[in-house]
Amino acid sequence: MSETAPSPAEGVKDFVRDVIREDLASGRVAEVVTRFPPEPNGYLHIGHAKSICLNFGIASEFGGRCHLRFDDTNPTKEEIEYIDAIQEDVRWLGFDWGEHLYFASDNFDKLYGYAVHLIEQDKAYVDDLSPDEIREYRGTLTKPGTESPSRNRTVSENLDLFARMKAGEFADGSHVLRAKIDMASGNMNMRDPVLYRILNATHPRTGDAWHIYPTYDFAHGQSDAIEGITHSVCTLEFEDHRPLYDWLIKNTPVPSTPHQYEFARLNLTYSVLSKRKLMQLVNEGHVEGWDDPRMPTISGYRRRGIPAAALRDFAQRIGVTKSDSTVEVELLNHCVRDHLNKAAERRLAVLKPLKVVIENYPEGQTEEIDAINNPEDETAGKRKVAFSRELYIEQDDFMEDPPKKFFRLGPGREVRFRYAYFITCREAIKDDDGNIIELRCTYDPETRGGNAPDGRKVKGTIHWVSAAHAIDAEINMYDHLFNRPDPGAEVDFLNDINAASKTVLTGCKLEPSLAQTKVGEAVQFERQGYFALDRTSRADHLVYNQTMALRDGWAKIQAKEKSGGK
RNA sequence: UGGGGCGUGGCCAAGUGGUUAAGGCGCCGGUUUUUGGUAUCGGUAUUCGGAGGUUCGAAUCCUCCCGCCCCAGCCA
């Protein structure tokens, strides 16, 4: 578990909180009770994080509580694995439901009782139409439906049939319990919606105790009422269900009167955020699991090294409204960098090594140089890094024929090796194919620490690592999982998968302290980005995941020159 | 005339009849800098989907129109 989310976020304002303030002020409610109601049929993603932050955030801001309730009404799709993963993710995000962990399945007896009550009031009936027939009878968007022949069964007949459904006398799909509302309603949800269906399946929690299971519409609102939820916040697609939600609350002897409010679900560029699609990515092996660092899942972000605080900050910045919106992933990236810049310790690491020999540096000599752990946080202190005659620098930090604005190393150029010395390149050594394989350089002993006593300046500072002291690692570099901001907009989303979303770098050279960082906790590799040790990493085979690259001004300059620029 | 929603800069999003139309992200430019990072300064909507109307005054009220999203699972 990570740290707990800090309570009252000041000045958070949106239409849901407006409603709550009014309800509190008018006395409609005495306390605020919300809930986060996942169905355990997949892993949580960042869209859920938005909802979690909203529901738990509201509870803490208004001194109320937020329940974690599993909407486990469909045993054919739900699994214990998901129940466990979801709890871990919510906790990691920094939220605590205390004693208030619930399952819709805990209410199965009560729900059955409510159903019987509806039948007794002649507000529900058992229908024996087949699924296909029910669809036909339902009509279309523009044509009213037709009443089922079963609609006028007597109460006692319905009671008997429903009891037998419960007893397991019938096959899946043979009967269904429906609310008796209005087959001509413009709202399809009111055309005698199904309340119970027969499912001869084993439920993760109730096992084989039941043969009938309540539908979402019947279980959700009634569970809200049973738990005393005051504000049931869900996404826009349930707006049409609100009349049914209210109808069921009104016609059922529930202990409280919750109200439903709807907000827009999150869409993120370069991502898919639907459980069905995420499930497909996992099942078809397009990614390496639900927690693949490229996945927009909570567990994926965690594995990538993204801090929970960044996700919470993101959720707050995007706001809560009723308008469909697609947030640019750059905002998420900004939140991640913003948090990591302040929190992550700095280290020196070379991703694509190029050997450097300091010709005038004594062979066999090593010195310990002070390096600052985090310039944004003095309490992080300093550490020693070893400097010696043979080093590695980044291949990208040398150019044989550098353009004007290139501030790094080139033949005859002098740069600063971070925290160490001014280094001048004397010669680039190539192999038979013309590839540069080594740089011969000299250092200025007077510049130890990185400053010249004569006041001479240098344009660039580059990172390095001592060859003899460096440890090897494999590093996973990540890019968008999809090639376009709106995957699936033109063809199936799988065709938009970015084949280069993952690049494995081997033989990376890290400063020795990087042998033992905490799994999932990002550190900054100076000038490169943030990286976190992967859970599969072992002492003899280190594996780091790129969490997020640093903003790269040089890359921008290059892109500009290449495109239209001069 | 099926029902339900939504339209404020490239992306989010405040705004609820009188403000120079907040803020963030992004982008552009400057400064600082031992991370081309960070920080910092400045620029980035004469205009709120469109057209009418009400009003001394409208993004905010009215009318009509246009566009987009959701609903015909015994999924949630």
CSV table of N, CA and C in Angstrom, one decimal, chain A residues 437-496:
chain,number,residue,atom,x,y,z
A,437,ILE,N,33.5,3.6,-31.7
A,437,ILE,CA,33.4,2.6,-30.6
A,437,ILE,C,34.1,3.1,-29.3
A,438,GLU,N,34.8,4.2,-29.4
A,438,GLU,CA,35.5,4.7,-28.2
A,438,GLU,C,36.0,6.2,-28.4
A,439,LEU,N,36.0,6.9,-27.3
A,439,LEU,CA,36.4,8.3,-27.4
A,439,LEU,C,37.7,8.4,-26.5
A,440,ARG,N,38.7,9.1,-27.1
A,440,ARG,CA,39.9,9.4,-26.3
A,440,ARG,C,39.8,10.8,-25.9
A,441,CYS,N,39.8,11.1,-24.6
A,441,CYS,CA,39.6,12.4,-24.1
A,441,CYS,C,40.7,12.8,-23.0
A,442,THR,N,40.7,14.0,-22.6
A,442,THR,CA,41.6,14.5,-21.5
A,442,THR,C,40.7,15.2,-20.6
A,443,TYR,N,41.2,15.3,-19.3
A,443,TYR,CA,40.4,16.1,-18.4
A,443,TYR,C,41.3,17.2,-17.8
A,444,ASP,N,40.6,18.2,-17.2
A,444,ASP,CA,41.4,19.3,-16.6
A,444,ASP,C,41.3,19.1,-15.1
A,445,PRO,N,42.4,18.7,-14.5
A,445,PRO,CA,42.4,18.4,-13.0
A,445,PRO,C,41.9,19.6,-12.2
A,446,GLU,N,42.1,20.8,-12.7
A,446,GLU,CA,41.7,22.0,-12.0
A,446,GLU,C,40.2,22.2,-11.9
A,447,THR,N,39.4,21.4,-12.6
A,447,THR,CA,38.0,21.6,-12.7
A,447,THR,C,37.2,20.6,-11.8
A,448,ARG,N,37.8,20.0,-10.9
A,448,ARG,CA,37.2,19.0,-10.1
A,448,ARG,C,35.9,19.6,-9.4
A,449,GLY,N,34.8,18.8,-9.5
A,449,GLY,CA,33.6,19.3,-9.0
A,449,GLY,C,32.7,19.9,-10.1
A,450,GLY,N,33.4,20.4,-11.2
A,450,GLY,CA,32.6,20.9,-12.3
A,450,GLY,C,32.7,22.4,-12.5
A,451,ASN,N,33.7,23.0,-11.9
A,451,ASN,CA,33.9,24.5,-12.2
A,451,ASN,C,35.3,24.8,-12.4
A,452,ALA,N,35.6,25.7,-13.4
A,452,ALA,CA,36.9,26.1,-13.7
A,452,ALA,C,37.4,27.3,-12.9
A,453,PRO,N,38.5,27.2,-12.3
A,453,PRO,CA,39.0,28.3,-11.5
A,453,PRO,C,39.2,29.6,-12.4
A,454,ASP,N,39.5,29.4,-13.6
A,454,ASP,CA,39.7,30.5,-14.5
A,454,ASP,C,38.4,31.1,-15.0
A,455,GLY,N,37.3,30.6,-14.5
A,455,GLY,CA,36.1,31.2,-14.9
A,455,GLY,C,35.6,30.7,-16.3
A,456,ARG,N,36.3,29.8,-16.9
A,456,ARG,CA,35.9,29.3,-18.2
A,456,ARG,C,34.6,28.6,-18.2
A,457,LYS,N,33.7,28.8,-19.1
A,457,LYS,CA,32.4,28.2,-19.1
A,457,LYS,C,32.3,27.1,-20.2
A,458,VAL,N,31.3,26.3,-20.0
A,458,VAL,CA,31.1,25.2,-20.9
A,458,VAL,C,29.6,25.1,-21.2
A,459,LYS,N,29.3,24.8,-22.4
A,459,LYS,CA,27.8,24.8,-22.7
A,459,LYS,C,27.0,23.6,-22.3
A,460,GLY,N,27.7,22.5,-22.2
A,460,GLY,CA,27.0,21.3,-21.9
A,460,GLY,C,27.4,20.5,-20.7
A,461,THR,N,26.5,19.8,-20.1
A,461,THR,CA,26.9,18.9,-19.0
A,461,THR,C,26.3,17.6,-19.3
A,462,ILE,N,27.1,16.6,-19.3
A,462,ILE,CA,26.5,15.2,-19.6
A,462,ILE,C,26.8,14.2,-18.5
A,463,HIS,N,26.0,13.2,-18.5
A,463,HIS,CA,26.1,12.2,-17.4
A,463,HIS,C,27.1,11.1,-17.9
A,464,TRP,N,27.6,10.3,-16.9
A,464,TRP,CA,28.6,9.3,-17.2
A,464,TRP,C,28.5,8.3,-16.1
A,465,VAL,N,29.3,7.3,-16.2
A,465,VAL,CA,29.4,6.3,-15.2
A,465,VAL,C,30.7,5.6,-15.3
A,466,SER,N,31.4,5.3,-14.2
A,466,SER,CA,32.7,4.6,-14.3
A,466,SER,C,32.6,3.2,-14.7
A,467,ALA,N,33.3,2.9,-15.8
A,467,ALA,CA,33.2,1.5,-16.4
A,467,ALA,C,33.5,0.4,-15.4
A,468,ALA,N,34.5,0.6,-14.6
A,468,ALA,CA,34.8,-0.5,-13.6
A,468,ALA,C,33.8,-0.6,-12.5
A,469,HIS,N,33.1,0.4,-12.2
A,469,HIS,CA,32.1,0.4,-11.1
A,469,HIS,C,30.7,0.1,-11.5
A,470,ALA,N,30.4,0.4,-12.8
A,470,ALA,CA,29.0,0.3,-13.3
A,470,ALA,C,28.5,-1.1,-13.2
A,471,ILE,N,27.2,-1.2,-13.0
A,471,ILE,CA,26.5,-2.5,-13.0
A,471,ILE,C,25.6,-2.5,-14.3
A,472,ASP,N,25.4,-3.7,-14.8
A,472,ASP,CA,24.6,-3.9,-16.0
A,472,ASP,C,23.1,-4.0,-15.7
A,473,ALA,N,22.3,-3.5,-16.6
A,473,ALA,CA,20.9,-3.7,-16.4
A,473,ALA,C,20.2,-3.7,-17.7
A,474,GLU,N,19.0,-4.3,-17.7
A,474,GLU,CA,18.1,-4.3,-18.9
A,474,GLU,C,17.1,-3.2,-18.6
A,475,ILE,N,16.8,-2.4,-19.6
A,475,ILE,CA,15.8,-1.4,-19.4
A,475,ILE,C,14.7,-1.4,-20.4
A,476,ASN,N,13.5,-1.4,-20.0
A,476,ASN,CA,12.3,-1.4,-20.9
A,476,ASN,C,11.9,0.0,-21.1
A,477,MET,N,12.0,0.4,-22.4
A,477,MET,CA,11.6,1.8,-22.8
A,477,MET,C,10.2,1.7,-23.4
A,478,TYR,N,9.4,2.6,-23.0
A,478,TYR,CA,8.0,2.5,-23.4
A,478,TYR,C,7.5,3.7,-24.2
A,479,ASP,N,6.6,3.5,-25.1
A,479,ASP,CA,6.0,4.5,-25.9
A,479,ASP,C,4.5,4.2,-25.9
A,480,HIS,N,3.7,5.1,-26.4
A,480,HIS,CA,2.3,4.9,-26.5
A,480,HIS,C,2.0,3.5,-27.0
A,481,LEU,N,1.0,2.9,-26.4
A,481,LEU,CA,0.6,1.6,-26.8
A,481,LEU,C,-0.1,1.7,-28.2
A,482,PHE,N,-0.6,2.8,-28.5
A,482,PHE,CA,-1.3,3.0,-29.8
A,482,PHE,C,-0.7,4.1,-30.6
A,483,ASN,N,-0.8,4.0,-31.9
A,483,ASN,CA,-0.2,4.9,-32.8
A,483,ASN,C,-0.9,6.2,-33.0
A,484,ARG,N,-2.2,6.2,-32.7
A,484,ARG,CA,-3.0,7.4,-32.9
A,484,ARG,C,-3.7,7.8,-31.6
A,485,PRO,N,-4.0,9.0,-31.4
A,485,PRO,CA,-4.7,9.5,-30.2
A,485,PRO,C,-6.1,8.9,-30.0
A,486,ASP,N,-6.7,8.4,-31.1
A,486,ASP,CA,-8.0,7.9,-31.0
A,486,ASP,C,-8.1,6.4,-31.6
A,487,PRO,N,-7.4,5.5,-30.9
A,487,PRO,CA,-7.3,4.1,-31.4
A,487,PRO,C,-8.7,3.6,-31.7
A,488,GLY,N,-8.8,2.9,-32.9
A,488,GLY,CA,-10.1,2.3,-33.2
A,488,GLY,C,-11.1,3.3,-33.9
A,489,ALA,N,-10.6,4.5,-34.1
A,489,ALA,CA,-11.5,5.5,-34.7
A,489,ALA,C,-11.9,5.1,-36.2
A,490,GLU,N,-10.9,4.5,-36.9
A,490,GLU,CA,-11.1,4.2,-38.3
A,490,GLU,C,-11.2,2.7,-38.6
A,491,VAL,N,-10.3,2.0,-37.9
A,491,VAL,CA,-10.4,0.5,-38.1
A,491,VAL,C,-10.4,-0.1,-36.7
A,492,ASP,N,-10.3,-1.4,-36.6
A,492,ASP,CA,-10.4,-2.0,-35.3
A,492,ASP,C,-9.2,-1.5,-34.5
A,493,PHE,N,-9.4,-1.3,-33.2
A,493,PHE,CA,-8.3,-0.7,-32.4
A,493,PHE,C,-7.0,-1.5,-32.3
A,494,LEU,N,-7.2,-2.8,-32.6
A,494,LEU,CA,-5.9,-3.6,-32.6
A,494,LEU,C,-5.0,-3.3,-33.7
A,495,ASN,N,-5.6,-2.7,-34.8
A,495,ASN,CA,-4.7,-2.3,-35.9
A,495,ASN,C,-3.9,-1.1,-35.6
A,496,ASP,N,-4.3,-0.4,-34.6
A,496,ASP,CA,-3.6,0.8,-34.2
A,496,ASP,C,-2.6,0.6,-33.1
